[in-house]
């Protein structure tokens, strides 16, 4: 075991910004991509770097957690901004890209996407993974080839991954998968469970479950997915009430809202996270809060797809922990997601200050990691996973404010472009804005996306 000391010019320690913090990290010398380092000690009031310390200038915060990702959607950036339409027309373009992916091309794309996340200060990602099989629905020789490609991609990019393997069994209430969705379906929840059970956790990897949506998993099979997650104490995520059309269809089919249907089949609970939670009734909010089911807001995607603004304030007050995700990757910038959640609420209510900068940072860090099964990440304290990121305070966006306002500066002015360092398990993944193992992230993105064009 070895010890490395980082000297943090400024550090956000949960509630306040401290100048001059010495953070000692223990590592066992594992290879890159198998993170295991933890914070050994934290000392405040250290005015100058100790001898041999690694100096991190700017504001260091716990690593950011991207709690909701569809890696292949990154290939849609720009393309889906042509013309107009709705979520449902956007989905047709997404299906076209999905049909072209193979395990090899998915690895190349996801490696570049996860490297882009590392450049943005993200140290863990929740990959909501439903692209399981070959075109037409035939399993690969390794039925989990696509999931393993994502796991390998995250390892090479140097970030942690929670693979939220997703059950996707129907195209709508009572309807078989359409031709695009055959790649997604295992046929039944039991067959889904059999396949996903073959995935193994390892250093830097958690395996969780997901229900794509109430329209994509028949009601009588919801409990099978929930039980699989419960038996393993694994995270369980679900797209919930993203679209009013889904709410209407669920009411027509079952006489229940999607939230009520999930509650009836045992899906809600403290290890469950509803993604979006946009169009909810007061009763839905009460159900989610009383069960401490989490909420993952994805503001940049929700506004890009014209989904609407979810009731995040009411959900949190009711007892639902908030996390954040970049979802379709219209942008990959968790600081923007945090800022957008507050600014969206200001637009809706015409009042300011619904969350403090500290509360928004907690949603982007500790609460996001917890939603992905990493409860020991997201804080700078002894015993925590040594995952942190440093934001420059001397750029054209961040220069000027007093250092004690660095958290407010980070949330309300900084962007992913201001991230200088990303450390996972005590090891630099990004140093001075350059990714350690993917030095040309833009080139890797361009090449992997170009390979998917028809």
XYZ file of C-alpha atoms in Angstrom:
454
model
C 0.000 0.000 0.000
C 1.228 3.491 -0.777
C 0.167 6.952 0.396
C -0.208 10.020 -1.785
C -0.886 13.487 -0.424
C -2.870 16.005 -2.446
C -2.800 19.652 -1.427
C -6.074 21.305 -2.323
C -5.932 25.070 -2.690
C -9.633 25.166 -1.860
C -11.939 22.243 -1.031
C -15.678 21.914 -0.627
C -16.200 19.948 2.581
C -19.933 19.275 2.384
C -21.159 22.593 3.768
C -18.391 25.124 3.219
C -15.258 25.929 1.253
C -11.997 25.482 3.145
C -8.659 26.932 2.004
C -5.527 24.813 2.250
C -6.588 21.179 2.674
C -4.177 18.231 2.721
C -5.867 15.045 1.540
C -3.954 11.799 1.979
C -5.003 8.854 -0.159
C -4.076 5.196 0.250
C -3.751 2.996 -2.825
C -2.708 -0.625 -3.229
C -1.057 -0.202 -6.595
C -3.801 -1.832 -8.667
C -3.745 -1.351 -12.409
C -5.603 1.524 -14.041
C -9.273 0.778 -14.483
C -9.540 -1.145 -11.196
C -10.052 1.685 -8.697
C -9.732 0.900 -5.014
C -8.124 3.909 -3.298
C -9.642 5.632 -0.286
C -9.123 8.838 1.625
C -6.869 8.158 4.590
C -6.966 11.587 6.213
C -8.136 15.165 5.718
C -6.335 18.115 7.329
C -7.587 21.680 7.063
C -5.647 24.900 7.625
C -2.593 23.708 5.688
C -1.383 27.006 4.250
C 1.271 25.615 1.897
C 1.743 22.316 0.059
C 3.536 19.709 2.197
C 6.780 18.359 0.697
C 6.032 15.945 -2.132
C 2.325 16.740 -2.256
C 0.430 16.862 -5.539
C -0.861 20.417 -5.859
C -4.413 20.983 -7.125
C -5.135 24.668 -7.731
C -8.777 25.759 -7.768
C -11.789 24.253 -6.010
C -11.732 20.517 -5.363
C -15.063 18.799 -4.841
C -16.038 15.129 -4.600
C -16.243 13.436 -7.979
C -19.453 14.092 -9.848
C -21.937 11.264 -10.388
C -23.810 10.943 -13.675
C -26.758 8.909 -12.462
C -28.458 8.425 -15.837
C -26.686 7.747 -19.136
C -27.470 6.182 -22.486
C -23.957 6.138 -23.947
C -24.966 5.601 -27.571
C -27.216 8.675 -27.545
C -24.008 10.743 -27.677
C -23.948 9.946 -31.414
C -27.179 11.948 -31.799
C -25.699 15.258 -30.638
C -26.306 17.892 -33.307
C -28.074 15.469 -35.641
C -31.378 15.615 -33.769
C -31.329 19.405 -33.641
C -32.341 19.664 -37.294
C -35.994 20.615 -37.772
C -38.725 20.233 -35.169
C -40.695 17.422 -33.595
C -41.352 15.706 -30.268
C -39.826 13.055 -28.050
C -41.457 10.444 -30.268
C -39.896 11.738 -33.515
C -36.536 12.014 -31.734
C -36.923 8.368 -30.752
C -37.065 7.263 -34.400
C -33.657 8.839 -35.055
C -32.303 7.157 -31.912
C -33.492 3.751 -33.141
C -31.538 4.213 -36.376
C -28.286 4.666 -34.476
C -29.052 1.763 -32.153
C -29.455 -0.610 -35.087
C -25.887 0.021 -36.273
C -24.057 -0.756 -33.059
C -21.990 -3.889 -32.470
C -20.056 -4.821 -29.329
C -16.853 -3.455 -30.882
C -18.345 -0.195 -32.118
C -20.230 0.266 -28.864
C -16.994 -0.162 -26.907
C -15.244 2.454 -29.035
C -18.094 4.945 -28.689
C -18.651 4.369 -24.970
C -14.924 4.616 -24.205
C -14.885 8.049 -25.825
C -18.129 9.103 -24.116
C -16.917 8.015 -20.689
C -13.626 9.809 -21.322
C -15.643 12.939 -22.110
C -17.381 12.417 -18.764
C -14.021 12.170 -16.986
C -12.973 15.447 -18.596
C -16.162 16.927 -17.118
C -15.258 15.762 -13.595
C -17.558 12.719 -13.560
C -16.164 9.761 -11.611
C -19.126 7.370 -11.752
C -21.819 6.714 -14.335
C -25.126 4.892 -14.169
C -25.507 3.309 -17.598
C -29.176 2.565 -18.302
C -28.408 -0.281 -20.679
C -31.080 -1.829 -22.878
C -29.251 -2.556 -26.150
C -28.626 -6.222 -25.404
C -28.823 -8.360 -28.551
C -27.881 -8.419 -32.220
C -30.194 -6.816 -34.825
C -33.318 -8.940 -35.083
C -33.046 -9.952 -31.431
C -30.674 -12.926 -31.669
C -28.367 -13.193 -28.658
C -24.652 -12.794 -29.168
C -22.422 -15.789 -28.378
C -21.902 -14.025 -25.058
C -25.431 -12.855 -24.235
C -23.919 -9.961 -22.267
C -21.463 -8.868 -24.954
C -22.904 -5.376 -25.174
C -22.919 -4.898 -21.402
C -19.370 -6.183 -21.124
C -18.345 -3.694 -23.837
C -19.690 -0.878 -21.658
C -17.915 -2.193 -18.578
C -14.621 -2.426 -20.475
C -15.122 1.059 -21.890
C -15.593 2.572 -18.432
C -12.485 0.788 -17.155
C -10.359 2.186 -19.985
C -11.808 5.651 -19.447
C -10.965 5.348 -15.745
C -14.417 5.901 -14.197
C -16.686 3.703 -12.125
C -19.788 2.235 -13.725
C -23.059 0.924 -12.409
C -24.469 -1.116 -15.270
C -28.217 -0.754 -14.879
C -29.183 -3.701 -17.031
C -32.629 -2.896 -18.342
C -35.687 -5.064 -18.859
C -37.438 -3.929 -22.062
C -40.067 -6.431 -23.150
C -42.843 -4.644 -25.029
C -43.504 -1.621 -27.230
C -46.537 -0.562 -25.213
C -49.226 -1.872 -22.948
C -50.018 -5.327 -24.318
C -47.989 -4.869 -27.530
C -45.026 -6.949 -28.711
C -41.676 -5.230 -29.356
C -41.503 -3.547 -32.740
C -38.672 -4.281 -35.160
C -36.390 -1.662 -33.594
C -36.948 -3.003 -30.097
C -36.163 -6.650 -30.817
C -32.544 -5.937 -29.832
C -33.753 -4.791 -26.430
C -35.994 -7.682 -25.419
C -35.218 -10.920 -23.586
C -38.799 -12.078 -24.103
C -39.753 -12.326 -20.433
C -38.552 -10.904 -17.146
C -37.450 -14.375 -16.094
C -35.177 -14.662 -19.132
C -33.923 -11.138 -18.488
C -33.039 -12.168 -14.923
C -31.261 -15.291 -16.129
C -29.101 -13.279 -18.529
C -28.258 -10.432 -16.173
C -27.366 -12.846 -13.373
C -24.345 -13.900 -15.412
C -22.845 -10.393 -15.134
C -20.244 -10.185 -12.367
C -19.297 -7.226 -10.233
C -15.632 -6.330 -9.995
C -13.478 -3.399 -8.912
C -15.084 -0.218 -10.171
C -18.209 -2.060 -11.351
C -21.652 -2.461 -9.841
C -24.471 -4.365 -11.544
C -27.945 -3.013 -11.015
C -31.335 -3.395 -12.639
C -33.697 -1.147 -14.544
C -37.266 -1.236 -15.725
C -37.272 0.735 -18.924
C -40.791 2.068 -18.251
C -44.234 0.820 -17.348
C -45.060 0.636 -21.052
C -42.027 -1.579 -21.743
C -42.414 -4.143 -18.940
C -45.831 -5.801 -18.500
C -47.369 -5.221 -15.089
C -47.316 -8.899 -14.166
C -43.523 -8.983 -14.710
C -42.545 -5.856 -12.780
C -42.194 -7.777 -9.530
C -39.671 -10.186 -11.094
C -37.290 -7.334 -11.857
C -37.872 -5.732 -8.459
C -37.243 -9.037 -6.693
C -33.972 -9.589 -8.576
C -32.711 -6.210 -7.381
C -33.994 -6.704 -3.845
C -32.339 -10.111 -3.473
C -28.985 -8.558 -4.431
C -29.486 -5.237 -2.641
C -28.796 -3.661 -6.018
C -29.930 -0.298 -7.405
C -33.145 -0.360 -9.433
C -33.925 2.519 -11.823
C -36.962 3.221 -13.988
C -38.020 5.891 -16.494
C -41.094 7.316 -14.805
C -43.778 9.650 -16.180
C -41.448 11.297 -18.680
C -44.325 11.757 -21.129
C -48.006 12.533 -20.564
C -48.875 10.069 -23.335
C -47.448 7.244 -21.233
C -49.456 8.390 -18.211
C -52.641 8.400 -20.276
C -51.933 4.940 -21.698
C -51.200 3.530 -18.247
C -54.445 4.939 -16.868
C -56.341 3.452 -19.797
C -54.722 0.028 -19.381
C -54.691 -0.269 -15.584
C -56.703 2.571 -14.089
C -53.542 3.633 -12.266
C -50.803 6.186 -12.769
C -47.348 4.737 -13.538
C -46.246 5.529 -9.969
C -49.289 3.764 -8.521
C -48.646 0.756 -10.757
C -45.017 0.529 -9.611
C -46.103 0.822 -5.980
C -48.675 -1.942 -6.420
C -45.979 -4.323 -7.703
C -43.332 -3.582 -5.083
C -40.987 -1.524 -7.238
C -40.715 1.605 -5.070
C -38.248 1.859 -2.190
C -34.957 3.381 -1.001
C -32.812 1.537 -3.570
C -35.113 2.586 -6.419
C -34.690 5.741 -8.482
C -37.307 7.156 -10.806
C -35.733 8.941 -13.738
C -37.405 12.205 -14.841
C -40.545 11.959 -12.657
C -41.845 14.830 -14.739
C -45.630 14.557 -14.937
C -46.781 13.466 -11.476
C -49.914 13.890 -9.418
C -49.777 15.029 -5.811
C -50.537 11.432 -4.867
C -47.601 10.203 -6.957
C -45.273 12.617 -5.201
C -46.496 11.421 -1.820
C -45.935 7.764 -2.800
C -42.397 8.421 -4.017
C -41.507 10.502 -0.988
C -42.985 8.203 1.650
C -41.137 5.225 0.154
C -37.889 7.297 -0.117
C -37.707 6.392 -3.801
C -35.104 8.616 -5.413
C -35.537 11.051 -8.284
C -32.949 11.532 -11.021
C -33.512 14.793 -12.861
C -31.945 15.246 -16.299
C -32.661 18.916 -17.053
C -30.615 19.338 -20.229
C -32.302 16.339 -21.860
C -35.729 17.203 -20.495
C -35.519 20.649 -22.054
C -33.912 19.359 -25.271
C -36.776 16.885 -25.783
C -39.418 19.379 -24.647
C -40.473 16.957 -21.912
C -41.317 19.566 -19.303
C -40.034 20.542 -15.851
C -40.425 17.978 -13.096
C -41.564 18.863 -9.553
C -38.124 18.448 -8.007
C -38.747 20.775 -5.062
C -41.960 18.995 -4.082
C -40.350 15.580 -4.503
C -37.406 16.435 -2.275
C -39.679 17.949 0.373
C -41.758 14.763 0.313
C -38.654 12.650 1.003
C -37.296 11.708 -2.437
C -33.491 12.176 -2.686
C -32.389 14.033 -5.829
C -29.648 13.009 -8.232
C -28.681 14.242 -11.695
C -27.920 12.697 -15.088
C -26.955 13.776 -18.584
C -29.231 11.116 -20.134
C -29.116 11.680 -23.924
C -25.887 13.691 -23.700
C -27.149 16.777 -25.479
C -24.340 18.088 -23.312
C -22.189 16.294 -20.763
C -21.865 18.775 -17.935
C -23.132 17.935 -14.435
C -22.558 21.504 -13.299
C -25.016 22.599 -15.970
C -27.487 19.925 -14.842
C -27.286 21.228 -11.269
C -27.624 24.838 -12.379
C -30.505 24.015 -14.719
C -32.510 22.326 -11.977
C -32.481 25.551 -9.970
C -32.938 27.875 -12.949
C -35.822 25.820 -14.357
C -37.591 26.157 -11.031
C -36.986 29.904 -11.055
C -38.594 30.178 -14.481
C -41.600 28.172 -13.382
C -42.162 29.929 -10.050
C -40.637 33.354 -10.744
C -38.793 33.146 -7.441
C -35.095 32.488 -6.752
C -33.139 30.322 -4.370
C -34.884 26.948 -4.221
C -31.610 25.157 -3.477
C -28.301 26.369 -2.105
C -25.154 25.692 -4.090
C -24.248 23.104 -1.445
C -27.556 21.272 -1.914
C -27.089 21.213 -5.693
C -23.542 19.899 -5.287
C -24.815 17.127 -3.004
C -27.313 16.082 -5.686
C -24.474 16.000 -8.214
C -22.135 14.072 -5.902
C -23.080 12.114 -2.778
C -26.743 11.527 -3.575
C -25.912 10.524 -7.142
C -23.287 8.037 -6.040
C -25.676 6.586 -3.464
C -28.329 6.120 -6.153
C -25.810 4.045 -8.106
C -24.763 1.826 -5.218
C -21.631 3.758 -4.227
C -22.664 5.119 -0.785
C -19.016 5.496 0.233
C -18.310 8.001 -2.563
C -19.234 11.648 -2.869
C -17.549 13.151 0.196
C -14.041 14.309 1.042
C -13.583 12.547 4.368
C -11.530 9.714 5.809
C -12.712 6.320 4.611
C -14.489 7.594 1.519
C -13.543 6.500 -1.947
C -10.833 8.864 -3.160
C -12.745 10.239 -6.135
C -12.577 14.004 -6.634
C -12.394 16.710 -9.249
C -10.850 20.171 -9.369
C -12.506 23.175 -10.995
C -10.355 26.131 -12.033
C -11.186 29.441 -10.378
C -9.175 31.601 -12.763
C -10.946 31.166 -16.098
C -13.049 33.771 -17.898
C -16.125 32.147 -16.343
C -14.875 31.723 -12.796
C -12.406 34.566 -12.136
C -13.428 37.332 -9.773
C -15.591 35.982 -6.920
C -14.096 35.574 -3.448
C -12.733 32.052 -2.811
C -15.276 31.527 -0.017
C -17.939 31.719 -2.751
C -16.248 29.046 -4.834
C -19.161 26.596 -4.497
C -21.585 29.221 -5.821
C -19.112 30.038 -8.588
C -18.810 26.367 -9.565
C -22.551 25.747 -9.695
C -23.750 28.998 -11.206
C -20.858 30.044 -13.461
C -18.470 27.185 -14.204
C -18.832 24.535 -16.880
C -17.253 21.212 -17.719
C -14.605 23.191 -19.620
C -13.322 24.501 -16.287
C -12.486 21.051 -14.895
C -8.724 20.689 -14.592
C -8.248 17.416 -12.713
C -10.253 14.255 -12.170
C -8.984 11.688 -9.689
C -10.524 8.226 -9.244
C -9.338 5.991 -6.418
C -6.522 8.427 -5.745
C -5.126 8.271 -9.271
C -5.230 10.990 -11.873
C -7.545 10.163 -14.758
C -7.486 13.746 -16.046
C -4.504 15.978 -15.303
C -4.408 19.614 -16.401
C -7.374 19.009 -18.683
C -5.818 16.032 -20.511
C -7.183 12.506 -20.215
C -4.519 10.041 -19.134
C -5.446 7.075 -21.354
C -7.485 8.809 -24.083
C -5.367 11.875 -24.892
C -7.488 12.868 -27.906
C -11.040 12.497 -26.651
C -12.493 14.699 -29.390
C -10.827 12.565 -32.047
C -12.050 9.359 -30.413
C -15.593 10.724 -30.369
C -15.427 11.863 -33.981
C -14.054 8.542 -35.205
C -16.474 6.340 -33.265
C -19.501 8.395 -34.315
C -18.414 8.570 -37.961
C -18.211 4.761 -37.997
C -21.960 4.600 -37.220
C -23.111 6.763 -40.119
C -25.040 4.965 -42.828
